[in-house]
XYZ file of C-alpha atoms in Angstrom:
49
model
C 0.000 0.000 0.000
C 1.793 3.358 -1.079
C -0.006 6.582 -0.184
C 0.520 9.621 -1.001
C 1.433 12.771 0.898
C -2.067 15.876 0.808
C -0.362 18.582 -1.375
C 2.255 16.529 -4.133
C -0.063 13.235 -4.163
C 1.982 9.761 -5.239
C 5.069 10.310 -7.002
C 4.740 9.325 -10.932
C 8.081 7.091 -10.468
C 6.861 5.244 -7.641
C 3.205 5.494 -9.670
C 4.151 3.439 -12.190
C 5.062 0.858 -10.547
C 2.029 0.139 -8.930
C -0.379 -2.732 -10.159
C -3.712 -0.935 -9.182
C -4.738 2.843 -8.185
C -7.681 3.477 -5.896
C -9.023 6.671 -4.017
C -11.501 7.982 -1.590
C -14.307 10.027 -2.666
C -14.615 12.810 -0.550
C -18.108 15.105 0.038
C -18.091 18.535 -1.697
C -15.550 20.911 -0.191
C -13.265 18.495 1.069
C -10.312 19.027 -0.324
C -8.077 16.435 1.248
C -7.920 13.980 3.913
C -4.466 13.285 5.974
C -2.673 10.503 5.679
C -3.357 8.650 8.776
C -7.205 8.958 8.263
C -6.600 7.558 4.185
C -4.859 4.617 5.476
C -7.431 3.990 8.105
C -10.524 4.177 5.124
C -8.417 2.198 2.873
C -7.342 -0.598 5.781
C -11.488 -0.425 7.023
C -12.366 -1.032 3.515
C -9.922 -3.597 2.683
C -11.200 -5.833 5.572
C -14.390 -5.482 4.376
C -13.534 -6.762 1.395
């Protein structure tokens, strides 16, 4: 699991490398979420899963 920092995202080196890309939707005016929360959507969701 590679995440990304808020402002610069995923680099496109370590991008590329990746065998699948998935993201959060987030309600209107959300711009962001931090990291920690991410990782604990993604990780909830995964279980689920």
């Amino acid at each position: 699991l590679v995440m990304g920092s808020e402002g610069e995202g995923i680099p496109q080196k370590a991008l590329a490398k990746c065998d699948e890309c998935i993201g959060i939707k987030l309600k209107e005016g959300w711009d962001s979420l931090n990291v920690s929360a991410a990782f604990a959507i993604i990780c909830d969701r995964m279980i689920d899963e």
